[in-house]
Amino acid sequence: MSKGKVKLYSFDAEKERVLKSHPEIKDIYDSLEFKYKFIQILIEYRMKNHLTQRQVAEKVGLSQQKISQIESGKVNPRIDLVSKIISKLGVEITLNI
């Protein structure tokens, strides 16, 4: 490669390459899928319904700080807390095993 040129990589292609060649990384990646799907659902619900974190927190009986921590991925909510949140919000999550 000549000086000053930058080679760009496709994120998806690079991710697939790494996941295929490193089973230990794929295991970690797969274990986080549910967590990040739940975060995505929670944020999308809040945005779709024009709610603040505080309003969602009041609706489910948690603090605004806890909703913020969940949405930012700083905490790993237990399955009973996830169940409480989706039940109070009337959200449905399908888990494929």
Backbone as JSON Lines, residues from 0, in Angstrom:
{"i":0,"aa":"M","n":[0.85,-1.17,0.0],"ca":[0.0,0.0,0.0],"c":[0.89,1.24,0.0]}
{"i":1,"aa":"S","n":[0.56,2.18,-0.83],"ca":[1.39,3.38,-0.91],"c":[1.08,4.3,0.28]}
{"i":2,"aa":"K","n":[2.06,5.14,0.58],"ca":[1.95,6.06,1.7],"c":[0.75,6.99,1.52]}
{"i":3,"aa":"G","n":[-0.03,7.19,2.62],"ca":[-1.15,8.1,2.57],"c":[-2.47,7.45,2.18]}
{"i":4,"aa":"K","n":[-2.46,6.2,1.77],"ca":[-3.7,5.51,1.38],"c":[-4.2,4.69,2.56]}
{"i":5,"aa":"V","n":[-5.47,4.71,2.75],"ca":[-6.09,3.97,3.84],"c":[-6.97,2.88,3.25]}
{"i":6,"aa":"K","n":[-6.81,1.67,3.74],"ca":[-7.66,0.57,3.28],"c":[-8.86,0.47,4.21]}
{"i":7,"aa":"L","n":[-10.04,0.52,3.64],"ca":[-11.27,0.43,4.42],"c":[-11.78,-1.0,4.44]}
{"i":8,"aa":"Y","n":[-12.3,-1.41,5.56],"ca":[-12.85,-2.75,5.73],"c":[-14.36,-2.66,5.93]}
{"i":9,"aa":"S","n":[-15.06,-3.68,5.46],"ca":[-16.48,-3.79,5.74],"c":[-16.63,-4.34,7.15]}
{"i":10,"aa":"F","n":[-17.38,-3.62,7.99],"ca":[-17.57,-4.07,9.36],"c":[-18.19,-5.46,9.4]}
{"i":11,"aa":"D","n":[-19.25,-5.67,8.63],"ca":[-19.93,-6.97,8.64],"c":[-19.02,-8.09,8.19]}
{"i":12,"aa":"A","n":[-18.25,-7.86,7.16],"ca":[-17.33,-8.89,6.66],"c":[-16.25,-9.19,7.69]}
{"i":13,"aa":"E","n":[-15.72,-8.16,8.3],"ca":[-14.67,-8.35,9.32],"c":[-15.24,-9.05,10.55]}
{"i":14,"aa":"K","n":[-16.44,-8.67,10.95],"ca":[-17.08,-9.33,12.1],"c":[-17.27,-10.81,11.82]}
{"i":15,"aa":"E","n":[-17.77,-11.16,10.66],"ca":[-17.96,-12.56,10.29],"c":[-16.64,-13.32,10.27]}
{"i":16,"aa":"R","n":[-15.6,-12.69,9.75],"ca":[-14.29,-13.33,9.7],"c":[-13.78,-13.63,11.11]}
{"i":17,"aa":"V","n":[-13.9,-12.65,12.0],"ca":[-13.43,-12.83,13.37],"c":[-14.26,-13.89,14.09]}
{"i":18,"aa":"L","n":[-15.57,-13.85,13.93],"ca":[-16.43,-14.82,14.62],"c":[-16.17,-16.25,14.14]}
{"i":19,"aa":"K","n":[-15.89,-16.4,12.85],"ca":[-15.62,-17.73,12.3],"c":[-14.26,-18.26,12.75]}
{"i":20,"aa":"S","n":[-13.29,-17.39,12.86],"ca":[-11.93,-17.85,13.16],"c":[-11.61,-17.88,14.67]}
{"i":21,"aa":"H","n":[-12.5,-17.34,15.49],"ca":[-12.26,-17.31,16.94],"c":[-13.51,-17.77,17.68]}
{"i":22,"aa":"P","n":[-13.67,-19.07,17.9],"ca":[-14.88,-19.58,18.58],"c":[-15.1,-18.99,19.97]}
{"i":23,"aa":"E","n":[-14.02,-18.66,20.67],"ca":[-14.17,-18.09,22.02],"c":[-14.8,-16.69,21.95]}
{"i":24,"aa":"I","n":[-14.47,-15.94,20.92],"ca":[-15.08,-14.61,20.73],"c":[-16.53,-14.77,20.31]}
{"i":25,"aa":"K","n":[-16.82,-15.75,19.45],"ca":[-18.2,-16.0,19.02],"c":[-19.08,-16.37,20.22]}
{"i":26,"aa":"D","n":[-18.56,-17.17,21.15],"ca":[-19.32,-17.54,22.35],"c":[-19.69,-16.31,23.17]}
{"i":27,"aa":"I","n":[-18.74,-15.41,23.34],"ca":[-19.0,-14.17,24.1],"c":[-20.0,-13.3,23.35]}
{"i":28,"aa":"Y","n":[-19.79,-13.17,22.04],"ca":[-20.7,-12.37,21.2],"c":[-22.13,-12.91,21.3]}
{"i":29,"aa":"D","n":[-22.27,-14.23,21.18],"ca":[-23.6,-14.85,21.25],"c":[-24.24,-14.67,22.62]}
{"i":30,"aa":"S","n":[-23.44,-14.72,23.67],"ca":[-23.99,-14.59,25.03],"c":[-24.54,-13.19,25.29]}
{"i":31,"aa":"L","n":[-24.07,-12.21,24.56],"ca":[-24.52,-10.82,24.75],"c":[-25.72,-10.45,23.87]}
{"i":32,"aa":"E","n":[-26.09,-11.33,22.96],"ca":[-27.15,-11.01,22.0],"c":[-28.47,-10.64,22.68]}
{"i":33,"aa":"F","n":[-28.9,-11.44,23.66],"ca":[-30.17,-11.17,24.33],"c":[-30.13,-9.83,25.06]}
{"i":34,"aa":"K","n":[-29.01,-9.55,25.74],"ca":[-28.88,-8.3,26.48],"c":[-29.07,-7.1,25.55]}
{"i":35,"aa":"Y","n":[-28.37,-7.11,24.43],"ca":[-28.44,-5.96,23.53],"c":[-29.77,-5.89,22.77]}
{"i":36,"aa":"K","n":[-30.39,-7.02,22.53],"ca":[-31.72,-7.02,21.92],"c":[-32.72,-6.4,22.89]}
{"i":37,"aa":"F","n":[-32.61,-6.74,24.17],"ca":[-33.5,-6.16,25.18],"c":[-33.29,-4.65,25.28]}
{"i":38,"aa":"I","n":[-32.03,-4.21,25.27],"ca":[-31.74,-2.77,25.31],"c":[-32.37,-2.08,24.11]}
{"i":39,"aa":"Q","n":[-32.22,-2.68,22.93],"ca":[-32.79,-2.1,21.71],"c":[-34.31,-1.99,21.82]}
{"i":40,"aa":"I","n":[-34.95,-3.03,22.32],"ca":[-36.41,-3.03,22.46],"c":[-36.85,-1.95,23.45]}
{"i":41,"aa":"L","n":[-36.14,-1.83,24.57],"ca":[-36.48,-0.84,25.58],"c":[-36.36,0.58,25.03]}
{"i":42,"aa":"I","n":[-35.27,0.87,24.35],"ca":[-35.08,2.21,23.78],"c":[-36.1,2.49,22.68]}
{"i":43,"aa":"E","n":[-36.35,1.52,21.81],"ca":[-37.32,1.71,20.74],"c":[-38.72,1.94,21.31]}
{"i":44,"aa":"Y","n":[-39.08,1.21,22.36],"ca":[-40.38,1.4,23.01],"c":[-40.49,2.84,23.53]}
{"i":45,"aa":"R","n":[-39.44,3.28,24.21],"ca":[-39.45,4.62,24.8],"c":[-39.58,5.69,23.73]}
{"i":46,"aa":"M","n":[-38.81,5.55,22.64],"ca":[-38.85,6.54,21.57],"c":[-40.21,6.53,20.85]}
{"i":47,"aa":"K","n":[-40.69,5.34,20.54],"ca":[-41.96,5.2,19.82],"c":[-43.11,5.84,20.61]}
{"i":48,"aa":"N","n":[-43.04,5.72,21.92],"ca":[-44.11,6.24,22.78],"c":[-43.8,7.62,23.35]}
{"i":49,"aa":"H","n":[-42.73,8.24,22.86],"ca":[-42.34,9.6,23.27],"c":[-42.25,9.72,24.79]}
{"i":50,"aa":"L","n":[-41.55,8.77,25.4],"ca":[-41.4,8.75,26.85],"c":[-39.96,9.04,27.24]}
{"i":51,"aa":"T","n":[-39.8,9.66,28.38],"ca":[-38.47,9.86,28.94],"c":[-38.1,8.61,29.75]}
{"i":52,"aa":"Q","n":[-36.83,8.52,30.1],"ca":[-36.42,7.42,30.97],"c":[-37.17,7.47,32.3]}
{"i":53,"aa":"R","n":[-37.38,8.67,32.8],"ca":[-38.1,8.84,34.07],"c":[-39.53,8.3,33.96]}
{"i":54,"aa":"Q","n":[-40.2,8.59,32.85],"ca":[-41.57,8.1,32.67],"c":[-41.63,6.58,32.58]}
{"i":55,"aa":"V","n":[-40.67,5.99,31.88],"ca":[-40.6,4.53,31.79],"c":[-40.32,3.96,33.18]}
{"i":56,"aa":"A","n":[-39.4,4.58,33.91],"ca":[-39.05,4.13,35.25],"c":[-40.28,4.13,36.17]}
{"i":57,"aa":"E","n":[-41.06,5.19,36.12],"ca":[-42.27,5.28,36.94],"c":[-43.27,4.2,36.56]}
{"i":58,"aa":"K","n":[-43.37,3.94,35.27],"ca":[-44.31,2.93,34.76],"c":[-43.96,1.52,35.24]}
{"i":59,"aa":"V","n":[-42.67,1.24,35.36],"ca":[-42.24,-0.12,35.74],"c":[-41.79,-0.23,37.2]}
{"i":60,"aa":"G","n":[-41.77,0.9,37.92],"ca":[-41.42,0.86,39.34],"c":[-39.92,0.8,39.62]}
{"i":61,"aa":"L","n":[-39.14,1.47,38.78],"ca":[-37.7,1.55,38.97],"c":[-37.27,3.01,38.99]}
{"i":62,"aa":"S","n":[-36.0,3.24,39.3],"ca":[-35.49,4.6,39.25],"c":[-35.08,4.94,37.81]}
{"i":63,"aa":"Q","n":[-35.04,6.23,37.53],"ca":[-34.57,6.68,36.22],"c":[-33.13,6.25,36.02]}
{"i":64,"aa":"Q","n":[-32.35,6.28,37.1],"ca":[-30.95,5.88,37.03],"c":[-30.81,4.42,36.59]}
{"i":65,"aa":"K","n":[-31.68,3.53,37.09],"ca":[-31.63,2.11,36.73],"c":[-31.97,1.93,35.25]}
{"i":66,"aa":"I","n":[-32.97,2.66,34.75],"ca":[-33.32,2.57,33.32],"c":[-32.14,3.05,32.48]}
{"i":67,"aa":"S","n":[-31.5,4.13,32.9],"ca":[-30.33,4.66,32.19],"c":[-29.21,3.63,32.17]}
{"i":68,"aa":"Q","n":[-28.96,2.98,33.3],"ca":[-27.9,1.97,33.38],"c":[-28.2,0.78,32.47]}
{"i":69,"aa":"I","n":[-29.46,0.38,32.42],"ca":[-29.86,-0.74,31.56],"c":[-29.66,-0.35,30.1]}
{"i":70,"aa":"E","n":[-30.19,0.82,29.71],"ca":[-30.1,1.27,28.32],"c":[-28.66,1.45,27.86]}
{"i":71,"aa":"S","n":[-27.77,1.84,28.76],"ca":[-26.38,2.07,28.38],"c":[-25.54,0.79,28.46]}
{"i":72,"aa":"G","n":[-26.15,-0.29,28.95],"ca":[-25.43,-1.56,29.04],"c":[-24.5,-1.64,30.23]}
{"i":73,"aa":"K","n":[-24.61,-0.71,31.17],"ca":[-23.73,-0.7,32.34],"c":[-24.09,-1.77,33.36]}
{"i":74,"aa":"V","n":[-25.33,-2.23,33.33],"ca":[-25.75,-3.29,34.24],"c":[-26.34,-4.44,33.42]}
{"i":75,"aa":"N","n":[-26.28,-5.6,33.99],"ca":[-26.88,-6.79,33.38],"c":[-28.1,-7.18,34.21]}
{"i":76,"aa":"P","n":[-29.28,-6.76,33.76],"ca":[-30.47,-7.06,34.56],"c":[-30.75,-8.57,34.59]}
{"i":77,"aa":"R","n":[-31.14,-9.04,35.76],"ca":[-31.53,-10.45,35.9],"c":[-32.8,-10.69,35.09]}
{"i":78,"aa":"I","n":[-33.03,-11.94,34.78],"ca":[-34.19,-12.29,33.95],"c":[-35.5,-11.91,34.61]}
{"i":79,"aa":"D","n":[-35.58,-11.95,35.95],"ca":[-36.82,-11.55,36.62],"c":[-37.08,-10.05,36.46]}
{"i":80,"aa":"L","n":[-36.02,-9.24,36.41],"ca":[-36.2,-7.81,36.19],"c":[-36.6,-7.55,34.74]}
{"i":81,"aa":"V","n":[-35.99,-8.25,33.81],"ca":[-36.38,-8.13,32.39],"c":[-37.84,-8.5,32.24]}
{"i":82,"aa":"S","n":[-38.25,-9.59,32.88],"ca":[-39.64,-10.03,32.81],"c":[-40.59,-8.98,33.38]}
{"i":83,"aa":"K","n":[-40.22,-8.38,34.5],"ca":[-41.04,-7.32,35.12],"c":[-41.2,-6.14,34.17]}
{"i":84,"aa":"I","n":[-40.09,-5.71,33.56],"ca":[-40.12,-4.55,32.68],"c":[-41.0,-4.82,31.46]}
{"i":85,"aa":"I","n":[-40.81,-5.95,30.8],"ca":[-41.59,-6.2,29.59],"c":[-43.06,-6.41,29.92]}
{"i":86,"aa":"S","n":[-43.34,-6.98,31.09],"ca":[-44.73,-7.17,31.51],"c":[-45.41,-5.82,31.76]}
{"i":87,"aa":"K","n":[-44.74,-4.94,32.5],"ca":[-45.31,-3.62,32.82],"c":[-45.48,-2.75,31.57]}
{"i":88,"aa":"L","n":[-44.59,-2.93,30.59],"ca":[-44.68,-2.13,29.37],"c":[-45.59,-2.76,28.33]}
{"i":89,"aa":"G","n":[-45.98,-4.02,28.55],"ca":[-46.82,-4.71,27.57],"c":[-46.06,-5.07,26.31]}
{"i":90,"aa":"V","n":[-44.76,-5.28,26.47],"ca":[-43.89,-5.61,25.34],"c":[-43.73,-7.12,25.29]}
{"i":91,"aa":"E","n":[-43.57,-7.64,24.1],"ca":[-43.37,-9.09,23.92],"c":[-41.97,-9.32,23.35]}
{"i":92,"aa":"I","n":[-41.26,-10.28,23.94],"ca":[-39.94,-10.67,23.45],"c":[-39.98,-12.15,23.15]}
{"i":93,"aa":"T","n":[-39.49,-12.52,21.98],"ca":[-39.4,-13.92,21.59],"c":[-37.96,-14.36,21.76]}
{"i":94,"aa":"L","n":[-37.76,-15.45,22.47],"ca":[-36.43,-15.98,22.7],"c":[-36.3,-17.3,21.96]}
{"i":95,"aa":"N","n":[-35.38,-17.35,21.01],"ca":[-35.13,-18.58,20.25],"c":[-33.87,-19.23,20.79]}
{"i":96,"aa":"I","n":[-34.01,-20.49,21.15],"ca":[-32.85,-21.21,21.71],"c":[-32.43,-22.27,20.73]}
